[in-house]
Amino acid sequence: MLARPLSLLALQMLGAFAGWWAGHWLGREHCAWWGGWFATMVWVVVDTVRARNVIDRLRAGRGLIHANPAQGSGPGGMWGDVLDRIVRCLRVQEQEIAECQSRLEHFLAAFQASPNGVVLLDVQQRIDWCNQRACVHFGLDAQRDIGQAISHLVRDPEFLTFLTDAHSGRELVMPARAQASQHPISLSVQAYPYAQGKWLLLSRDVTTDRRSQAMRREFLANVAHEIRTPLTVLSGFVETLQTLEPNKAERQRCLVWMEKQTLRMRHLVEDLLVLSSLEEQSVPTTRTRNDVRSLLDQVVADAHALSAGMGEEGKEAHQIDCIASAPVYLEGNTQELLSAMGNLVGNAVRYTPAGGSITVSAVLQDDGTLEFAVRDTGYGIAAEHIPRLTERFYRVDRGRSRSQGGTGLGLAIVAQIAHRHGATLGIDSTVGKGSTFKLVFPANLVYRGQDFHRSYNV
Ligand code: ADP
């Protein structure tokens, strides 16, 4: 800082000396003062030019930061230092702003990637920012609606009450406004205060949660109902046996009924346990290559036994045929495959009146898949029931299913097993004519006889 007054002083002295020297030669007085005055003026002019130069450069704004320092000469002197320091400060600031900007962009990108809707509201609950998911949930436009009060855009009365009551921290469940899919979407909305009066609005798609809660409730109600019915019958018979004094024949009849009801409950519990163990793991833990012929033999033997139980004097009530293509092996869990095939064959026997026929087949298709099919000439199923048959406890005819000892879980088990083996379940049926249930196993699980032996010899 001393350089500035010293340079002025030095120039003044130089001017005064030059004035004195000139006055000495010209024989004039006061020239030293004029010389000093002139030198001061020169200094002021140069200084002003330098200041002007600094102001001009500052006018360039941010361009000043990026200007090449080698371009054009600097103002020099103290003004040069001032300019240098300003430029350095601006560069530091610029770097900080760039870092903040990139951090902000990362935050916004993270909010965009969120599976939840995010809306930032100002103190007046006007939209500051929202992500794409929130646009879908609330029917907003991320560009057009910025600065708009959200209460003007989302008009559901429940949402408006929720907004006025946002401080309570409660959760609102409401339908989404813009439907991304054809199914209605349920949203869970919550509001959190931040930065003195601003609001963070979060929305989450809870459709699946709510649907599975409803399904769980319905499932429990069904289980309770299924167990209550045989229990009521059982307790009725127990009461009869206790209060009345039935003769031997009546007593025997009661015991037969009681056995039927206990059997029904046992089947129900067994089916429930099978279903829950199937749902525990998405793929079977043990897989082996099964001889399809032997699988067919086992399920068809069970079908013969079941049919014999339905006929008179132990005679089979149905004509049961079995068709199998050349030796084929199917990779999968033996117990599960037997359970799925057995369920379909069992249903065919139970839902075909005596005298009807049933054909069980396992045929290798041209594309390498294996089609296991059960055809019957039974009661058949009306088209509107077919899509719901694999739902738990869904029955076409409740009375008929119960009288046949059905639990309503058989086809749900078949569908689970098919899914675990990558197979598809197809149902074709005509009322009064009969039904065909097919399981098509993918080619990668199917081995022809010779392929099977070749792969086992390796
Ligand atoms: P259930 O234990 O009642 O047989 P399922 O899940 O195995 O339960 O079958 C569901 C319903 O589908 C049955 O109640 C029955 O009404 C119908 N159904 C299944 N298989 C057949 C079939 N082969 N013919 C006619 N109806 C059938």
Short mmCIF file of C-alpha atoms and ligand atoms in Angstrom, two decimals:
data_model
loop_
_atom_site.label_atom_id
_atom_site.label_comp_id
_atom_site.label_asym_id
_atom_site.label_seq_id
_atom_site.Cartn_x
_atom_site.Cartn_y
_atom_site.Cartn_z
CA MET A 1 0.00 0.00 0.00
CA LEU A 2 2.98 2.31 0.61
CA ALA A 3 4.01 2.06 -3.03
CA ARG A 4 1.06 4.23 -4.12
CA PRO A 5 1.83 7.40 -1.98
CA LEU A 6 5.58 6.82 -2.51
CA SER A 7 5.17 6.72 -6.31
CA LEU A 8 3.11 9.95 -6.12
CA LEU A 9 5.76 11.58 -3.92
CA ALA A 10 8.61 10.44 -6.17
CA LEU A 11 6.84 11.76 -9.28
CA GLN A 12 6.10 15.09 -7.56
CA MET A 13 9.75 15.44 -6.55
CA LEU A 14 10.88 14.54 -10.04
CA GLY A 15 8.44 17.12 -11.50
CA ALA A 16 9.59 19.75 -8.97
CA PHE A 17 13.23 19.08 -9.79
CA ALA A 18 12.58 19.22 -13.55
CA GLY A 19 10.64 22.52 -12.99
CA TRP A 20 13.43 23.96 -10.89
CA TRP A 21 16.03 22.97 -13.53
CA ALA A 22 13.97 24.44 -16.38
CA GLY A 23 13.30 27.66 -14.33
CA HIS A 24 17.03 27.98 -13.63
CA TRP A 25 17.84 27.95 -17.37
CA LEU A 26 14.92 30.11 -18.40
CA GLY A 27 15.39 32.49 -15.47
CA ARG A 28 11.83 32.06 -14.27
CA GLU A 29 10.58 31.72 -10.69
CA HIS A 30 8.08 29.13 -9.19
CA CYS A 31 8.86 26.60 -11.93
CA ALA A 32 9.57 23.93 -9.27
CA TRP A 33 5.94 24.31 -8.02
CA TRP A 34 4.58 24.11 -11.57
CA GLY A 35 6.73 21.00 -12.20
CA GLY A 36 5.39 19.35 -9.01
CA TRP A 37 1.79 20.30 -9.96
CA PHE A 38 2.23 18.93 -13.49
CA ALA A 39 3.70 15.64 -12.17
CA THR A 40 0.71 15.27 -9.77
CA MET A 41 -1.72 15.77 -12.69
CA VAL A 42 0.12 13.14 -14.76
CA TRP A 43 -0.10 10.73 -11.80
CA VAL A 44 -3.85 11.42 -11.34
CA VAL A 45 -4.53 10.93 -15.07
CA VAL A 46 -2.57 7.63 -15.21
CA ASP A 47 -4.32 6.43 -12.02
CA THR A 48 -7.74 7.37 -13.39
CA VAL A 49 -7.01 5.53 -16.66
CA ARG A 50 -6.04 2.43 -14.67
CA ALA A 51 -9.21 2.64 -12.52
CA ARG A 52 -11.24 3.06 -15.70
CA ASN A 53 -9.55 -0.04 -17.12
CA VAL A 54 -10.51 -2.05 -13.99
CA ILE A 55 -14.13 -0.85 -14.18
CA ASP A 56 -14.31 -1.75 -17.88
CA ARG A 57 -12.99 -5.24 -17.19
CA LEU A 58 -15.41 -5.72 -14.24
CA ARG A 59 -18.26 -4.77 -16.58
CA ALA A 60 -17.47 -7.94 -18.59
CA GLY A 61 -18.95 -9.85 -15.58
CA ARG A 62 -18.35 -13.64 -15.52
CA GLY A 63 -16.43 -13.38 -18.82
CA LEU A 64 -13.63 -11.79 -16.76
CA ILE A 65 -13.03 -15.14 -15.01
CA HIS A 66 -12.55 -17.03 -18.21
CA ALA A 67 -10.51 -14.32 -20.03
CA ASN A 68 -6.99 -15.37 -20.84
CA PRO A 69 -4.73 -13.33 -18.51
CA ALA A 70 -2.19 -13.05 -21.36
CA GLN A 71 -4.84 -11.31 -23.53
CA GLY A 72 -4.45 -7.51 -23.38
CA SER A 73 -2.29 -5.81 -20.80
CA GLY A 74 -3.50 -5.48 -17.22
CA PRO A 75 -3.99 -2.07 -15.60
CA GLY A 76 -0.80 -2.56 -13.51
CA GLY A 77 -0.06 -0.98 -10.16
CA MET A 78 -2.46 -1.16 -7.28
CA TRP A 79 -5.44 -1.35 -9.63
CA GLY A 80 -3.86 -4.40 -11.25
CA ASP A 81 -3.65 -6.06 -7.82
CA VAL A 82 -7.28 -5.16 -7.07
CA LEU A 83 -8.37 -6.68 -10.37
CA ASP A 84 -6.29 -9.81 -9.74
CA ARG A 85 -7.85 -10.36 -6.33
CA ILE A 86 -11.39 -9.79 -7.60
CA VAL A 87 -10.78 -12.32 -10.39
CA ARG A 88 -9.40 -14.88 -7.91
CA CYS A 89 -12.43 -14.40 -5.59
CA LEU A 90 -14.81 -14.75 -8.53
CA ARG A 91 -13.07 -17.94 -9.67
CA VAL A 92 -13.39 -19.50 -6.18
CA GLN A 93 -17.05 -18.49 -6.06
CA GLU A 94 -17.66 -19.87 -9.54
CA GLN A 95 -16.14 -23.20 -8.52
CA GLU A 96 -18.29 -23.33 -5.36
CA ILE A 97 -21.43 -22.53 -7.37
CA ALA A 98 -20.55 -25.27 -9.90
CA GLU A 99 -20.07 -27.78 -7.06
CA CYS A 100 -23.39 -26.77 -5.44
CA GLN A 101 -25.11 -27.01 -8.82
CA SER A 102 -23.76 -30.49 -9.47
CA ARG A 103 -24.72 -31.62 -5.93
CA LEU A 104 -28.22 -30.23 -6.46
CA GLU A 105 -28.46 -32.04 -9.80
CA HIS A 106 -27.42 -35.29 -8.09
CA PHE A 107 -30.07 -34.80 -5.39
CA LEU A 108 -32.75 -34.12 -7.99
CA ALA A 109 -31.63 -37.13 -10.05
CA ALA A 110 -31.88 -39.28 -6.89
CA PHE A 111 -35.39 -37.95 -6.23
CA GLN A 112 -36.28 -38.67 -9.87
CA ALA A 113 -35.03 -42.25 -9.48
CA SER A 114 -37.14 -42.76 -6.35
CA PRO A 115 -39.99 -45.24 -6.74
CA ASN A 116 -42.06 -42.80 -4.65
CA GLY A 117 -43.60 -39.52 -5.67
CA VAL A 118 -41.78 -36.46 -4.24
CA VAL A 119 -43.27 -32.94 -4.24
CA LEU A 120 -41.53 -29.94 -2.63
CA LEU A 121 -44.00 -27.27 -1.52
CA ASP A 122 -43.22 -23.73 -0.39
CA VAL A 123 -44.74 -22.11 2.70
CA GLN A 124 -47.93 -21.37 0.77
CA GLN A 125 -48.07 -24.99 -0.40
CA ARG A 126 -47.19 -24.02 -3.96
CA ILE A 127 -45.17 -26.53 -5.95
CA ASP A 128 -41.42 -25.80 -5.97
CA TRP A 129 -40.44 -29.05 -7.62
CA CYS A 130 -41.85 -32.53 -8.22
CA ASN A 131 -40.52 -35.75 -9.70
CA GLN A 132 -42.01 -37.74 -12.58
CA ARG A 133 -43.55 -40.33 -10.26
CA ALA A 134 -45.44 -37.58 -8.40
CA CYS A 135 -46.68 -36.29 -11.78
CA VAL A 136 -48.16 -39.74 -12.47
CA HIS A 137 -49.61 -40.05 -8.95
CA PHE A 138 -51.20 -36.59 -8.75
CA GLY A 139 -51.72 -35.86 -12.46
CA LEU A 140 -49.24 -32.95 -12.41
CA ASP A 141 -47.06 -31.46 -15.13
CA ALA A 142 -43.48 -30.96 -13.89
CA GLN A 143 -42.99 -27.81 -16.03
CA ARG A 144 -46.42 -26.22 -16.26
CA ASP A 145 -47.48 -26.61 -12.64
CA ILE A 146 -44.40 -25.21 -10.89
CA GLY A 147 -45.46 -22.29 -8.70
CA GLN A 148 -49.12 -23.42 -8.63
CA ALA A 149 -50.86 -24.17 -5.33
CA ILE A 150 -51.21 -27.95 -5.14
CA SER A 151 -54.70 -27.54 -3.64
CA HIS A 152 -55.79 -25.96 -6.98
CA LEU A 153 -54.53 -28.95 -8.94
CA VAL A 154 -55.48 -31.91 -6.74
CA ARG A 155 -59.08 -31.25 -5.76
CA ASP A 156 -60.04 -34.44 -3.88
CA PRO A 157 -61.82 -33.29 -0.69
CA GLU A 158 -59.87 -35.82 1.41
CA PHE A 159 -56.58 -34.50 0.05
CA LEU A 160 -57.58 -30.89 0.78
CA THR A 161 -58.45 -31.79 4.38
CA PHE A 162 -55.16 -33.65 4.62
CA LEU A 163 -53.26 -30.55 3.41
CA THR A 164 -54.90 -28.21 5.93
CA ASP A 165 -54.22 -30.77 8.63
CA ALA A 166 -50.68 -31.57 7.41
CA HIS A 167 -49.12 -30.84 10.81
CA SER A 168 -50.87 -33.84 12.35
CA GLY A 169 -48.43 -36.13 10.47
CA ARG A 170 -51.19 -38.58 9.54
CA GLU A 171 -51.11 -40.76 6.45
CA LEU A 172 -53.73 -40.40 3.71
CA VAL A 173 -54.73 -43.25 1.44
CA MET A 174 -56.35 -42.00 -1.76
CA PRO A 175 -56.78 -43.07 -5.39
CA ALA A 176 -54.11 -41.87 -7.83
CA ARG A 177 -55.29 -39.23 -10.30
CA ALA A 178 -53.53 -40.20 -13.54
CA GLN A 179 -53.86 -43.92 -14.09
CA ALA A 180 -50.64 -45.46 -15.41
CA SER A 181 -52.39 -48.80 -15.83
CA GLN A 182 -56.02 -49.76 -16.34
CA HIS A 183 -56.28 -50.85 -12.71
CA PRO A 184 -57.02 -48.23 -10.05
CA ILE A 185 -53.95 -47.29 -8.03
CA SER A 186 -54.09 -46.65 -4.27
CA LEU A 187 -51.67 -44.04 -2.94
CA SER A 188 -50.34 -43.53 0.55
CA VAL A 189 -49.54 -39.82 0.97
CA GLN A 190 -47.53 -38.24 3.81
CA ALA A 191 -46.39 -34.67 4.40
CA TYR A 192 -43.23 -33.69 6.32
CA PRO A 193 -42.35 -30.09 7.29
CA TYR A 194 -38.85 -28.80 6.50
CA ALA A 195 -36.94 -25.48 6.22
CA GLN A 196 -39.34 -23.38 8.32
CA GLY A 197 -42.74 -23.80 6.78
CA LYS A 198 -41.98 -25.71 3.58
CA TRP A 199 -43.42 -29.18 2.95
CA LEU A 200 -42.09 -32.40 1.57
CA LEU A 201 -44.96 -34.48 0.16
CA LEU A 202 -44.28 -38.17 -0.37
CA SER A 203 -46.62 -40.51 -2.24
CA ARG A 204 -46.26 -44.30 -2.45
CA ASP A 205 -48.15 -46.84 -4.55
CA VAL A 206 -49.73 -49.20 -1.98
CA THR A 207 -52.04 -51.03 -4.39
CA THR A 208 -50.20 -54.35 -4.06
CA ASP A 209 -49.93 -54.05 -0.25
CA ARG A 210 -53.61 -53.33 0.10
CA ARG A 211 -54.57 -56.07 -2.34
CA SER A 212 -52.44 -58.63 -0.49
CA GLN A 213 -53.89 -57.45 2.86
CA ALA A 214 -57.39 -57.93 1.46
CA MET A 215 -56.40 -61.34 0.09
CA ARG A 216 -54.94 -62.35 3.47
CA ARG A 217 -58.14 -61.27 5.23
CA GLU A 218 -60.27 -63.14 2.71
CA PHE A 219 -58.04 -66.22 3.00
CA LEU A 220 -58.32 -66.26 6.81
CA ALA A 221 -62.09 -65.81 6.61
CA ASN A 222 -62.26 -68.73 4.14
CA VAL A 223 -60.11 -70.99 6.32
CA ALA A 224 -62.21 -70.16 9.37
CA HIS A 225 -65.39 -70.86 7.41
CA GLU A 226 -64.07 -74.15 6.00
CA ILE A 227 -63.11 -75.37 9.48
CA ARG A 228 -66.22 -74.09 11.20
CA THR A 229 -68.60 -76.09 8.98
CA PRO A 230 -67.26 -79.60 9.74
CA LEU A 231 -66.75 -78.61 13.38
CA THR A 232 -70.43 -77.60 13.67
CA VAL A 233 -71.48 -80.90 12.11
CA LEU A 234 -69.15 -82.83 14.43
CA SER A 235 -70.37 -81.09 17.57
CA GLY A 236 -73.98 -81.76 16.44
CA PHE A 237 -73.28 -85.48 16.22
CA VAL A 238 -71.41 -85.51 19.53
CA GLU A 239 -74.46 -83.83 21.13
CA THR A 240 -76.78 -86.39 19.51
CA LEU A 241 -74.66 -89.25 20.84
CA GLN A 242 -74.60 -87.69 24.32
CA THR A 243 -78.24 -86.67 24.72
CA LEU A 244 -80.27 -89.17 22.69
CA GLU A 245 -79.67 -92.81 23.02
CA PRO A 246 -79.32 -93.90 19.41
CA ASN A 247 -79.64 -97.50 18.42
CA LYS A 248 -76.67 -99.32 16.90
CA ALA A 249 -77.54 -98.45 13.28
CA GLU A 250 -78.05 -94.73 14.05
CA ARG A 251 -74.90 -94.68 16.11
CA GLN A 252 -73.00 -96.23 13.20
CA ARG A 253 -74.44 -93.64 10.82
CA CYS A 254 -73.34 -90.83 13.15
CA LEU A 255 -69.82 -92.24 13.36
CA VAL A 256 -69.57 -92.51 9.56
CA TRP A 257 -70.56 -88.85 9.25
CA MET A 258 -68.14 -87.84 11.96
CA GLU A 259 -65.34 -89.70 10.21
CA LYS A 260 -66.22 -87.93 6.94
CA GLN A 261 -66.00 -84.53 8.64
CA THR A 262 -62.68 -85.27 10.35
CA LEU A 263 -61.32 -86.52 7.04
CA ARG A 264 -62.45 -83.30 5.41
CA MET A 265 -60.65 -81.22 8.04
CA ARG A 266 -57.54 -83.36 7.68
CA HIS A 267 -57.51 -82.84 3.91
CA LEU A 268 -57.96 -79.14 4.41
CA VAL A 269 -55.06 -78.90 6.86
CA GLU A 270 -52.87 -81.04 4.57
CA ASP A 271 -53.67 -78.90 1.53
CA LEU A 272 -52.99 -75.72 3.51
CA LEU A 273 -49.62 -77.08 4.61
CA VAL A 274 -48.75 -78.05 1.01
CA LEU A 275 -49.71 -74.58 -0.23
CA SER A 276 -47.71 -72.80 2.44
CA SER A 277 -44.61 -74.94 1.82
CA LEU A 278 -44.95 -74.27 -1.94
CA GLU A 279 -45.14 -70.55 -1.30
CA GLU A 280 -42.07 -70.60 0.95
CA GLN A 281 -39.66 -71.28 -1.94
CA SER A 282 -40.21 -70.10 -5.48
CA VAL A 283 -38.37 -73.08 -7.02
CA PRO A 284 -38.32 -76.70 -5.85
CA THR A 285 -35.21 -77.52 -3.83
CA THR A 286 -34.83 -81.11 -5.04
CA ARG A 287 -35.20 -81.94 -8.73
CA THR A 288 -34.73 -85.31 -10.35
CA ARG A 289 -35.41 -86.76 -13.78
CA ASN A 290 -38.65 -88.68 -13.52
CA ASP A 291 -39.82 -91.41 -15.81
CA VAL A 292 -43.12 -89.98 -17.05
CA ARG A 293 -44.59 -93.45 -17.55
CA SER A 294 -44.04 -94.25 -13.87
CA LEU A 295 -45.63 -90.92 -12.81
CA LEU A 296 -48.67 -91.76 -14.97
CA ASP A 297 -48.89 -95.27 -13.52
CA GLN A 298 -49.03 -93.90 -9.98
CA VAL A 299 -51.70 -91.26 -10.62
CA VAL A 300 -53.78 -93.60 -12.75
CA ALA A 301 -53.63 -96.29 -10.02
CA ASP A 302 -54.99 -93.70 -7.54
CA ALA A 303 -57.70 -92.77 -10.05
CA HIS A 304 -58.77 -96.43 -10.33
CA ALA A 305 -58.98 -96.67 -6.53
CA LEU A 306 -61.00 -93.44 -6.29
CA SER A 307 -63.34 -94.56 -9.07
CA ALA A 308 -63.81 -97.91 -7.39
CA GLY A 309 -64.86 -96.06 -4.22
CA MET A 310 -67.57 -94.26 -6.22
CA GLY A 311 -68.94 -97.38 -8.00
CA GLU A 312 -71.34 -99.95 -6.69
CA GLU A 313 -69.98 -103.01 -4.91
CA GLY A 314 -66.38 -101.85 -5.40
CA LYS A 315 -66.72 -101.74 -9.19
CA GLU A 316 -65.07 -98.80 -10.91
CA ALA A 317 -67.53 -96.11 -11.87
CA HIS A 318 -65.50 -94.83 -14.85
CA GLN A 319 -63.64 -95.97 -17.89
CA ILE A 320 -60.05 -94.78 -17.35
CA ASP A 321 -57.50 -94.82 -20.21
CA CYS A 322 -53.86 -93.87 -20.24
CA ILE A 323 -51.79 -92.76 -23.27
CA ALA A 324 -48.05 -92.13 -23.11
CA SER A 325 -45.59 -91.41 -25.92
CA ALA A 326 -42.20 -93.15 -26.22
CA PRO A 327 -40.04 -93.10 -23.06
CA VAL A 328 -39.80 -89.55 -21.80
CA TYR A 329 -38.21 -88.14 -18.68
CA LEU A 330 -39.33 -84.98 -16.93
CA GLU A 331 -37.04 -83.01 -14.67
CA GLY A 332 -38.72 -81.74 -11.52
CA ASN A 333 -39.68 -82.44 -7.95
CA THR A 334 -41.28 -85.90 -7.93
CA GLN A 335 -43.67 -85.22 -5.04
CA GLU A 336 -44.84 -81.95 -6.56
CA LEU A 337 -45.33 -83.47 -10.02
CA LEU A 338 -47.31 -86.37 -8.54
CA SER A 339 -49.38 -83.92 -6.49
CA ALA A 340 -50.23 -81.70 -9.51
CA MET A 341 -51.04 -84.61 -11.83
CA GLY A 342 -52.89 -86.46 -9.06
CA ASN A 343 -55.05 -83.41 -8.31
CA LEU A 344 -56.11 -83.09 -11.96
CA VAL A 345 -56.85 -86.79 -12.33
CA GLY A 346 -58.65 -86.85 -8.95
CA ASN A 347 -60.84 -83.92 -10.01
CA ALA A 348 -61.68 -85.65 -13.29
CA VAL A 349 -62.88 -88.72 -11.38
CA ARG A 350 -64.80 -86.74 -8.76
CA TYR A 351 -66.51 -84.39 -11.21
CA THR A 352 -67.49 -87.07 -13.74
CA PRO A 353 -70.69 -88.96 -13.00
CA ALA A 354 -70.56 -92.74 -12.93
CA GLY A 355 -70.43 -94.23 -16.42
CA GLY A 356 -68.25 -91.42 -17.80
CA SER A 357 -64.77 -91.83 -19.19
CA ILE A 358 -61.40 -90.28 -18.34
CA THR A 359 -58.27 -90.21 -20.49
CA VAL A 360 -54.88 -89.37 -19.00
CA SER A 361 -52.09 -88.68 -21.49
CA ALA A 362 -48.50 -87.46 -21.57
CA VAL A 363 -47.36 -86.71 -25.11
CA LEU A 364 -44.10 -85.24 -26.34
CA GLN A 365 -44.82 -82.31 -28.70
CA ASP A 366 -42.93 -81.38 -31.87
CA ASP A 367 -41.38 -78.36 -30.15
CA GLY A 368 -39.92 -80.59 -27.40
CA THR A 369 -42.47 -79.66 -24.72
CA LEU A 370 -44.39 -82.31 -22.84
CA GLU A 371 -48.18 -82.08 -22.65
CA PHE A 372 -49.78 -83.82 -19.72
CA ALA A 373 -53.57 -83.82 -20.23
CA VAL A 374 -56.61 -85.13 -18.38
CA ARG A 375 -59.84 -85.33 -20.40
CA ASP A 376 -63.16 -86.24 -18.84
CA THR A 377 -66.76 -86.48 -19.95
CA GLY A 378 -67.99 -84.98 -16.68
CA TYR A 379 -70.16 -82.03 -15.62
CA GLY A 380 -68.00 -79.42 -17.35
CA ILE A 381 -67.46 -75.83 -16.23
CA ALA A 382 -69.15 -72.65 -17.52
CA ALA A 383 -66.70 -70.23 -19.23
CA GLU A 384 -67.11 -67.46 -16.62
CA HIS A 385 -65.71 -69.69 -13.86
CA ILE A 386 -62.60 -70.84 -15.72
CA PRO A 387 -60.35 -67.77 -15.06
CA ARG A 388 -61.06 -68.05 -11.31
CA LEU A 389 -60.61 -71.80 -10.84
CA THR A 390 -57.04 -71.51 -9.51
CA GLU A 391 -58.07 -69.04 -6.77
CA ARG A 392 -57.94 -70.54 -3.31
CA PHE A 393 -61.32 -71.87 -2.15
CA TYR A 394 -63.00 -71.05 -5.46
CA ARG A 395 -65.58 -73.67 -6.35
CA VAL A 396 -68.06 -73.81 -9.21
CA ASP A 397 -70.56 -75.80 -7.21
CA ARG A 398 -69.91 -75.61 -3.47
CA GLY A 399 -72.27 -78.43 -2.54
CA ARG A 400 -70.84 -80.78 -5.16
CA SER A 401 -67.26 -80.01 -4.13
CA ARG A 402 -68.06 -80.61 -0.43
CA SER A 403 -69.95 -83.82 -1.10
CA GLN A 404 -66.86 -85.02 -3.00
CA GLY A 405 -64.60 -84.12 -0.07
CA GLY A 406 -63.07 -81.16 -1.97
CA THR A 407 -61.14 -78.45 -0.15
CA GLY A 408 -61.21 -75.85 -2.92
CA LEU A 409 -57.40 -75.73 -2.85
CA GLY A 410 -56.53 -78.44 -5.40
CA LEU A 411 -56.21 -76.24 -8.49
CA ALA A 412 -54.43 -73.51 -6.50
CA ILE A 413 -51.81 -76.15 -5.63
CA VAL A 414 -51.62 -77.29 -9.26
CA ALA A 415 -51.12 -73.69 -10.45
CA GLN A 416 -48.31 -73.13 -7.89
CA ILE A 417 -46.52 -76.32 -8.91
CA ALA A 418 -46.90 -75.48 -12.61
CA HIS A 419 -45.43 -72.02 -11.96
CA ARG A 420 -42.48 -73.48 -10.03
CA HIS A 421 -41.69 -75.79 -12.96
CA GLY A 422 -42.17 -73.14 -15.64
CA ALA A 423 -45.20 -75.06 -16.94
CA THR A 424 -48.51 -73.60 -18.12
CA LEU A 425 -51.93 -74.78 -17.01
CA GLY A 426 -54.63 -74.76 -19.69
CA ILE A 427 -58.33 -75.42 -19.08
CA ASP A 428 -60.93 -76.20 -21.72
CA SER A 429 -64.46 -77.10 -20.74
CA THR A 430 -68.04 -77.28 -21.94
CA VAL A 431 -70.95 -77.62 -19.53
CA GLY A 432 -72.55 -81.04 -19.79
CA LYS A 433 -69.83 -82.37 -22.09
CA GLY A 434 -66.67 -82.49 -20.03
CA SER A 435 -63.34 -80.81 -19.41
CA THR A 436 -59.69 -80.99 -20.42
CA PHE A 437 -56.96 -79.83 -18.03
CA LYS A 438 -53.47 -79.57 -19.54
CA LEU A 439 -50.05 -79.01 -18.05
CA VAL A 440 -47.42 -78.10 -20.68
CA PHE A 441 -43.87 -78.52 -19.39
CA PRO A 442 -41.07 -76.54 -21.10
CA ALA A 443 -38.65 -78.37 -23.43
CA ASN A 444 -35.66 -77.71 -21.16
CA LEU A 445 -37.18 -80.05 -18.53
CA VAL A 446 -38.03 -82.81 -21.00
CA TYR A 447 -35.66 -85.59 -22.11
CA ARG A 448 -36.38 -88.30 -24.65
CA GLY A 449 -35.36 -91.81 -23.58
CA GLN A 450 -32.11 -91.92 -25.57
CA ASP A 451 -31.13 -88.32 -24.58
CA PHE A 452 -31.73 -89.25 -20.97
CA HIS A 453 -29.42 -92.28 -21.09
CA ARG A 454 -26.81 -90.36 -23.05
CA SER A 455 -26.72 -87.52 -20.53
CA TYR A 456 -26.53 -89.98 -17.63
CA ASN A 457 -23.62 -91.91 -19.19
CA VAL A 458 -21.51 -88.80 -19.57
P1 ADP B 1 -61.99 -78.92 -5.01
O1 ADP B 1 -61.27 -79.42 -3.86
O2 ADP B 1 -63.27 -78.25 -4.68
O3 ADP B 1 -62.13 -79.92 -6.10
P2 ADP B 1 -60.23 -77.59 -6.85
O4 ADP B 1 -59.40 -76.40 -6.66
O5 ADP B 1 -59.54 -78.85 -7.19
O6 ADP B 1 -61.09 -77.71 -5.54
O7 ADP B 1 -61.27 -77.27 -7.98
C1 ADP B 1 -61.99 -76.07 -7.92
C2 ADP B 1 -63.34 -76.24 -8.55
O8 ADP B 1 -63.20 -76.47 -9.95
C3 ADP B 1 -64.09 -77.45 -8.05
O9 ADP B 1 -64.81 -77.15 -6.90
C4 ADP B 1 -64.96 -77.81 -9.22
O10 ADP B 1 -66.16 -77.06 -9.12
C5 ADP B 1 -64.19 -77.34 -10.42
N1 ADP B 1 -63.53 -78.45 -11.13
C6 ADP B 1 -62.25 -78.83 -11.02
N2 ADP B 1 -61.96 -79.84 -11.85
C7 ADP B 1 -63.10 -80.11 -12.52
C8 ADP B 1 -63.45 -81.06 -13.54
N3 ADP B 1 -62.58 -81.94 -14.05
N4 ADP B 1 -64.73 -81.02 -14.01
C9 ADP B 1 -65.62 -80.13 -13.52
N5 ADP B 1 -65.34 -79.22 -12.56
C10 ADP B 1 -64.11 -79.21 -12.06
#
